[in-house]
Amino acid sequence: MEGYRTPERQEFRIQPAKVPPPPPRKKAVAAAKKREAPANGYFQLPDDLEVYFLVVPRVDAGGDLSGG
């Protein structure tokens, strides 16, 4: 292994660690305009809402409605 040496010139040296830039700053929160509540309220339920929650009896392959 004679004749081999670690290069000593500056271009071959490991560079010192650089300090990373600071994280980006948050944008300033703009003053939001206060909105008035809707006249009829925020939530308006449809008249037929119960239809979506009806429990329909399950029928098995034998046609038995006993559920057990």
mmCIF file with all atom_site columns, C-alpha atoms in Angstrom, residues 46-56:
data_model
loop_
_atom_site.group_PDB
_atom_site.id
_atom_site.type_symbol
_atom_site.label_atom_id
_atom_site.label_alt_id
_atom_site.label_comp_id
_atom_site.label_asym_id
_atom_site.label_entity_id
_atom_site.label_seq_id
_atom_site.pdbx_PDB_ins_code
_atom_site.Cartn_x
_atom_site.Cartn_y
_atom_site.Cartn_z
_atom_site.occupancy
_atom_site.B_iso_or_equiv
_atom_site.pdbx_formal_charge
_atom_site.auth_seq_id
_atom_site.auth_comp_id
_atom_site.auth_asym_id
_atom_site.auth_atom_id
_atom_site.pdbx_PDB_model_num
ATOM 1  C CA . PRO A 1 46 ? -85.093 18.266 4.427 1.00 0.00 ? 46 PRO A CA 1
ATOM 2  C CA . ASP A 1 47 ? -88.613 17.202 5.345 1.00 0.00 ? 47 ASP A CA 1
ATOM 3  C CA . ASP A 1 48 ? -88.021 13.603 4.227 1.00 0.00 ? 48 ASP A CA 1
ATOM 4  C CA . LEU A 1 49 ? -84.882 13.041 6.311 1.00 0.00 ? 49 LEU A CA 1
ATOM 5  C CA . GLU A 1 50 ? -86.486 10.146 8.213 1.00 0.00 ? 50 GLU A CA 1
ATOM 6  C CA . VAL A 1 51 ? -86.504 8.121  4.973 1.00 0.00 ? 51 VAL A CA 1
ATOM 7  C CA . TYR A 1 52 ? -82.714 7.816  5.104 1.00 0.00 ? 52 TYR A CA 1
ATOM 8  C CA . PHE A 1 53 ? -82.780 6.381  8.620 1.00 0.00 ? 53 PHE A CA 1
ATOM 9  C CA . LEU A 1 54 ? -85.538 3.808  8.239 1.00 0.00 ? 54 LEU A CA 1
ATOM 10 C CA . VAL A 1 55 ? -84.591 0.325  9.366 1.00 0.00 ? 55 VAL A CA 1
ATOM 11 C CA . VAL A 1 56 ? -85.683 -2.204 6.793 1.00 0.00 ? 56 VAL A CA 1
#
